Amino acid sequence: MTVRTAIRRLAGLAAAAGLSMALSLSASPAFADSGFRNWVASFRATAVASGVSGAIYDRAFRGIDDADPEVIEKARTQPEFKAPAWDYFDNRVHDQSIATGRAMATKWKPWLDRIEQRYGVDRYTLLAIWSMETNYGEMLKRTDVMRSVVRSLATLGYADKQRSKYARTQLIAALKILQTGDIDESHLQGSWAGAMGHTQFIPTSYQTYAVDMDGNGKRDIWNSVPDALATAANLLRKNGWQSGRTWGYEVTLPAGRKFPSGHLSLAKWQELGVVRANGKPFRSTSDRAELKLPGGSDGPAFLVIKNFSVIKRYNNADKYAFAVGLLADEIAGFGGLVHDWNRPFTKLSFEEKQELQQRLSQHGLYDGKFDGKIGSGSKAAITAYQAQMGLAQDGYPSLEVLKWLRKK
């Protein structure tokens, strides 16, 4: 199971738990903490029966006396992602993520050489995954994001008595990770859903795929970049990665023609008039490919092959796999899209998005980080500014809005 699949399940878990549980934890902390402590005490027998030593269990929970209300809130409020394609990709495939990826390719070249040789997964895909998961490790430095994996999973296991199987399974796996000595409890940090390390593995996936690439005797995806990237490569390889092949191609479709669904050989797609958007030939016309239009009929078109579906084993979402593939191609220097996403505004560069956030902050409308990522906080601030200025309130991070901010 991948981390994003896990998060979607947790969203459902929290919805089933209901608002009343979240309110009871926030309104009556003494009662809730007592209930949580009782749950921890009773779950000890389950963990021991599953192979976790009592000493490890007691040590892991030392100092954890209450459930984490932020974890419950995040699980309860996780929305389904329904934003337009350009919104998703603009926040992930941009000039900074590309430049940092290229710098990391140089910095970690000796290790990437070894990882490619051992697992057959190209370095640019691994770098793109690293970027997508933790912004090349920068997220691991944020205390507002990283938290105790044991506490998070125990909170989720406790929060819904009927549907906590996933969280309890992951908690036992996390305790077994402590038992192996790969990491100690003070450094077993992760996201609110228990995803861990530079490449964000949930505990059971860690158990299945984690490797000690740097040879220090520990599978340390939290502190060792070689271990983290090799672990991601191991996941992809074991799920069928085809070495030496790409993930897919941007293509141009002949006008006025309907196309079949399903997988056809690239040779067959060529017969139907589908060609690469950059004018180059397909690398292997025997590869079977499927046509996908992630931005709708007005956006770029793609033929995706086997490795695209393998990337989805990391996160079972087309947008995720497209973002990894497109970012990997940019880091490798293959160039960006020929046909860009169909945006209803003029796109900003990454630096201009940071400037947009700074200027909105100066107007007292935005109090988040100047990180160039346009999330709900940035969009709300843009909308508020547009309302003040009598502009159309669409919340778009556009050059038009930035020009207004520069003038005022």
XYZ file of C-alpha atoms in Angstrom:
408
model
C 0.000 0.000 0.000
C 1.275 3.461 -0.857
C 1.119 6.480 1.388
C -1.458 8.396 -0.702
C -3.722 5.337 -0.804
C -3.315 5.142 2.951
C -4.278 8.775 3.372
C -7.421 8.330 1.295
C -8.388 5.368 3.475
C -7.723 7.411 6.570
C -9.961 10.167 5.253
C -12.729 7.594 5.040
C -11.881 6.293 8.488
C -12.153 9.753 9.947
C -15.415 10.436 8.171
C -16.838 7.268 9.675
C -15.554 8.267 13.096
C -17.568 11.433 12.668
C -17.414 14.950 13.951
C -18.549 13.913 17.413
C -15.285 12.103 18.113
C -13.199 15.105 17.093
C -15.375 17.378 19.220
C -15.219 15.089 22.226
C -11.430 15.060 22.076
C -11.220 18.841 21.890
C -14.043 19.625 24.324
C -13.163 17.116 27.055
C -9.388 16.581 26.986
C -9.180 14.945 30.402
C -11.759 12.320 29.466
C -10.211 11.838 26.046
C -6.699 11.456 27.441
C -7.912 8.891 29.943
C -9.610 6.952 27.161
C -6.493 7.145 25.006
C -4.272 5.912 27.824
C -6.635 3.008 28.425
C -6.496 2.172 24.721
C -2.696 2.227 24.727
C -2.603 -0.032 27.773
C -5.046 -2.524 26.249
C -3.356 -2.538 22.824
C -0.089 -3.630 24.415
C -1.241 -7.254 24.534
C -2.144 -7.156 20.821
C 1.261 -5.779 19.918
C 3.096 -8.335 22.045
C 1.053 -11.153 20.504
C 2.123 -9.822 17.100
C 5.810 -10.079 17.951
C 6.575 -6.710 19.536
C 8.505 -6.965 22.787
C 6.869 -5.447 25.835
C 9.992 -3.413 26.534
C 9.898 -1.876 23.049
C 6.216 -1.081 23.425
C 6.681 0.611 26.794
C 9.668 2.586 25.563
C 7.847 3.711 22.423
C 4.914 5.085 24.416
C 6.965 6.705 27.152
C 5.820 10.319 27.397
C 2.829 9.816 25.045
C -0.118 10.494 27.329
C -2.735 11.882 24.999
C -4.070 11.587 21.492
C -2.938 14.112 18.918
C -5.950 16.350 18.125
C -4.247 17.728 15.007
C -4.018 14.216 13.566
C -7.734 13.673 14.121
C -8.552 17.013 12.550
C -6.377 16.372 9.512
C -7.886 12.922 9.007
C -11.399 14.318 9.378
C -10.988 17.220 6.970
C -8.873 15.761 4.143
C -10.712 16.786 0.943
C -10.863 14.921 -2.316
C -8.617 16.679 -4.796
C -10.829 18.121 -7.529
C -8.800 21.133 -8.645
C -8.071 21.582 -12.365
C -5.022 19.852 -13.811
C -2.974 23.021 -14.196
C -3.405 23.770 -10.486
C -1.964 20.406 -9.462
C 0.964 20.470 -11.889
C 1.891 24.133 -11.428
C 2.518 23.479 -7.736
C 4.765 20.492 -8.446
C 6.498 20.905 -11.787
C 8.062 24.353 -11.797
C 11.401 26.067 -12.251
C 12.528 25.624 -8.641
C 11.686 21.914 -8.411
C 13.508 21.388 -11.712
C 16.602 23.397 -10.719
C 16.810 21.716 -7.312
C 16.424 18.313 -8.942
C 19.344 19.016 -11.252
C 21.457 20.198 -8.332
C 20.604 17.030 -6.412
C 21.460 14.918 -9.458
C 24.958 16.402 -9.325
C 25.300 16.237 -5.542
C 24.222 12.603 -5.273
C 25.612 11.364 -8.592
C 27.893 8.613 -7.170
C 25.013 7.122 -5.203
C 22.544 7.533 -8.059
C 24.993 5.694 -10.325
C 25.017 2.766 -7.896
C 21.259 2.784 -7.392
C 20.619 2.781 -11.144
C 23.069 -0.082 -11.607
C 21.529 -2.161 -8.825
C 17.815 -1.543 -9.454
C 17.594 -0.409 -13.075
C 15.408 2.599 -12.218
C 16.498 5.875 -13.759
C 17.735 8.585 -11.394
C 15.437 11.295 -12.698
C 12.306 9.382 -11.743
C 13.708 8.884 -8.240
C 14.581 12.564 -7.930
C 11.089 13.522 -9.077
C 9.524 11.231 -6.464
C 11.794 12.743 -3.796
C 10.632 16.208 -4.857
C 6.963 15.217 -4.846
C 7.097 13.512 -1.462
C 9.168 15.877 0.700
C 10.560 18.645 -1.526
C 13.975 16.954 -1.553
C 13.849 16.452 2.209
C 12.928 20.016 3.161
C 9.588 18.891 4.624
C 11.435 16.731 7.152
C 12.808 19.890 8.754
C 9.367 21.323 9.469
C 8.178 20.764 13.013
C 4.651 21.771 11.978
C 4.520 18.777 9.619
C 6.632 16.042 11.209
C 5.364 14.318 14.329
C 5.722 11.071 16.281
C 4.691 8.154 14.071
C 3.764 6.116 17.150
C 1.505 8.838 18.534
C -0.092 9.559 15.148
C -0.936 5.943 14.420
C -2.084 5.279 17.983
C -4.342 8.326 17.732
C -5.858 7.029 14.510
C -6.170 3.511 15.902
C -7.960 4.860 18.954
C -10.174 7.417 17.222
C -12.508 4.938 15.518
C -13.185 1.702 17.352
C -14.887 0.099 14.346
C -12.586 1.016 11.458
C -9.057 1.305 12.812
C -7.560 -1.833 11.279
C -5.236 0.092 8.980
C -3.812 2.325 11.732
C -3.351 -0.581 14.154
C -1.554 -2.631 11.496
C 0.750 0.286 10.736
C 1.398 0.908 14.426
C 2.536 -2.672 14.962
C 4.771 -2.371 11.896
C 6.234 0.875 13.251
C 6.972 -0.783 16.592
C 8.714 -3.625 14.777
C 10.846 -1.045 12.953
C 11.943 0.237 16.351
C 12.640 -3.335 17.375
C 15.024 -3.869 14.438
C 17.107 -0.902 15.559
C 16.975 0.871 12.188
C 15.761 4.010 13.991
C 15.015 4.947 17.604
C 11.718 6.235 18.926
C 12.893 9.842 19.222
C 13.638 9.937 15.486
C 10.677 7.864 14.279
C 8.989 10.916 12.787
C 6.501 11.116 9.973
C 3.411 12.808 8.597
C 0.079 12.842 10.393
C -0.821 9.600 8.565
C 2.407 7.825 9.492
C 4.317 8.274 6.214
C 8.032 8.340 6.915
C 11.338 9.569 5.593
C 12.587 11.375 2.504
C 10.439 9.237 0.218
C 7.427 8.840 2.535
C 6.859 5.154 3.201
C 4.178 3.893 5.532
C 5.552 1.313 8.014
C 4.363 -1.832 6.219
C 5.769 -0.590 2.908
C 9.018 0.206 4.681
C 9.141 -3.369 5.932
C 8.639 -4.669 2.400
C 10.961 -2.395 0.451
C 13.474 -0.645 2.735
C 17.149 -1.257 1.948
C 20.468 -0.317 3.500
C 22.132 1.280 0.479
C 24.924 3.089 2.281
C 25.994 -0.073 4.110
C 25.950 1.263 7.672
C 23.781 -1.581 8.943
C 20.566 0.480 9.145
C 17.761 1.059 6.668
C 17.523 4.748 7.469
C 15.163 6.544 5.087
C 14.963 9.489 7.525
C 18.614 10.533 7.487
C 20.248 8.651 4.606
C 19.366 9.937 1.147
C 20.965 6.867 -0.499
C 18.805 4.551 1.618
C 15.650 6.562 0.843
C 16.211 6.722 -2.926
C 17.225 3.069 -3.101
C 14.099 2.114 -1.167
C 11.954 3.968 -3.713
C 13.865 2.254 -6.524
C 13.323 -1.130 -4.891
C 9.561 -0.510 -4.744
C 9.453 0.400 -8.425
C 11.625 -2.518 -9.493
C 9.610 -5.061 -7.522
C 6.436 -3.732 -9.100
C 7.645 -4.252 -12.657
C 9.729 -1.232 -13.660
C 11.086 -1.646 -17.177
C 14.684 -0.467 -17.235
C 15.707 1.753 -20.114
C 12.136 2.733 -20.974
C 10.287 5.975 -20.443
C 6.888 6.444 -18.748
C 5.132 7.925 -21.765
C 5.043 10.562 -24.489
C 3.283 13.837 -25.096
C 1.484 13.462 -28.423
C -0.456 15.430 -30.999
C -3.835 14.057 -32.054
C -5.258 14.471 -35.541
C -8.340 16.671 -35.502
C -11.811 15.249 -35.815
C -10.975 11.636 -35.065
C -12.214 9.404 -32.271
C -9.744 7.035 -30.664
C -10.181 3.619 -29.073
C -9.781 3.075 -25.365
C -7.331 0.556 -23.980
C -3.768 -0.348 -24.892
C -2.497 -0.450 -28.467
C 1.035 -0.725 -29.792
C 2.720 2.584 -30.523
C 2.947 1.400 -34.132
C -0.854 1.131 -34.191
C -1.229 4.589 -32.649
C 0.988 5.926 -35.409
C -1.264 4.334 -37.997
C -4.149 6.258 -36.398
C -2.244 9.502 -36.958
C -0.955 10.034 -33.406
C 2.596 11.414 -33.332
C 4.960 12.763 -30.685
C 4.350 16.431 -29.981
C 8.045 17.277 -30.301
C 8.296 15.624 -33.708
C 10.682 12.896 -32.585
C 10.011 9.186 -33.216
C 8.749 6.832 -30.522
C 11.627 4.920 -28.967
C 10.041 1.505 -29.401
C 6.941 1.144 -31.531
C 6.270 -2.312 -30.092
C 5.474 -0.856 -26.643
C 1.789 -0.915 -25.807
C 0.339 2.431 -24.771
C -2.877 4.015 -23.559
C -4.144 7.479 -24.486
C -4.757 9.856 -21.569
C -5.957 13.463 -21.443
C -5.377 14.599 -17.829
C -6.348 18.197 -18.613
C -9.336 17.332 -20.758
C -9.686 17.717 -24.486
C -8.227 21.246 -24.398
C -5.021 20.186 -22.645
C -1.975 18.160 -23.654
C -2.425 14.533 -24.710
C -0.235 11.590 -23.731
C 0.420 7.987 -24.626
C 1.536 6.221 -21.456
C 3.292 2.870 -21.282
C 4.096 0.293 -18.592
C 6.284 2.446 -16.347
C 3.446 4.931 -15.898
C 1.388 2.241 -14.159
C 4.426 1.244 -12.087
C 4.761 4.821 -10.802
C 1.124 4.540 -9.740
C 2.113 1.735 -7.391
C 3.779 4.500 -5.394
C 0.594 6.558 -5.451
C -2.443 5.261 -7.316
C -3.368 8.512 -9.042
C -2.861 9.499 -12.664
C -1.993 13.093 -11.754
C 0.752 11.914 -9.423
C 2.276 9.665 -12.087
C 2.090 12.436 -14.686
C 3.752 14.910 -12.323
C 6.570 12.457 -11.574
C 7.087 11.695 -15.248
C 6.967 15.309 -16.421
C 9.250 16.523 -13.631
C 11.700 13.676 -14.292
C 11.851 14.636 -17.971
C 12.503 18.280 -17.071
C 15.260 17.407 -14.599
C 16.852 15.192 -17.245
C 16.835 18.084 -19.717
C 14.365 16.566 -22.176
C 12.275 19.724 -22.191
C 8.801 20.592 -21.025
C 5.396 20.355 -22.599
C 4.890 21.380 -26.209
C 1.201 22.035 -25.551
C 0.817 23.638 -22.127
C -2.125 23.246 -19.735
C -5.124 25.343 -20.650
C -5.126 27.998 -17.903
C -7.707 30.813 -17.769
C -4.959 33.311 -16.823
C -1.314 34.198 -17.462
C 1.002 31.866 -15.566
C 3.501 33.133 -12.975
C 7.037 31.876 -12.485
C 7.882 30.282 -9.139
C 9.626 33.475 -7.970
C 6.628 35.542 -9.024
C 4.357 33.308 -6.961
C 6.561 33.971 -3.938
C 6.337 37.695 -4.671
C 2.552 37.356 -4.939
C 2.432 35.785 -1.473
C 4.720 38.454 -0.020
C 2.607 41.291 -1.398
C -0.608 39.666 -0.176
C 1.035 39.407 3.246
C 1.854 43.120 3.144
C -1.864 43.763 2.612
C -2.650 41.667 5.690
C -4.402 39.002 3.655
C -1.915 36.118 3.835
C -0.033 34.707 6.826
C 1.485 31.560 5.364
C 4.933 30.721 4.085
C 6.329 32.409 0.987
C 6.900 29.021 -0.602
C 5.560 29.640 -4.097
C 2.943 26.922 -3.650
C -0.576 28.154 -4.203
C -2.743 26.289 -1.740
C -6.057 27.130 -0.098
C -4.538 29.922 2.024
C -3.013 31.675 -0.982
C -6.205 31.300 -3.016
C -8.313 32.726 -0.203
C -5.963 35.697 0.067
C -6.070 36.275 -3.700
C -9.873 36.110 -3.660
C -10.043 38.574 -0.765
C -7.745 40.989 -2.591
C -9.773 40.679 -5.783
C -12.915 41.492 -3.794
C -11.260 44.589 -2.325
C -10.248 45.804 -5.777
C -13.525 45.002 -7.497
C -11.957 42.302 -9.670
C -13.416 38.957 -10.685
C -13.036 36.727 -7.622
C -11.509 33.574 -9.105
C -8.536 33.094 -6.748
C -6.152 32.466 -9.635
C -2.414 33.165 -9.089
C -2.242 35.244 -12.243
C 0.127 37.822 -13.666
C -2.852 40.150 -13.833
C -3.355 40.036 -10.038
C 0.381 40.437 -9.406
C 0.429 43.550 -11.605
C -2.414 45.025 -9.536
C -0.508 44.261 -6.334
C 2.598 45.931 -7.707
C 0.646 49.094 -8.509
C -1.221 49.364 -5.221
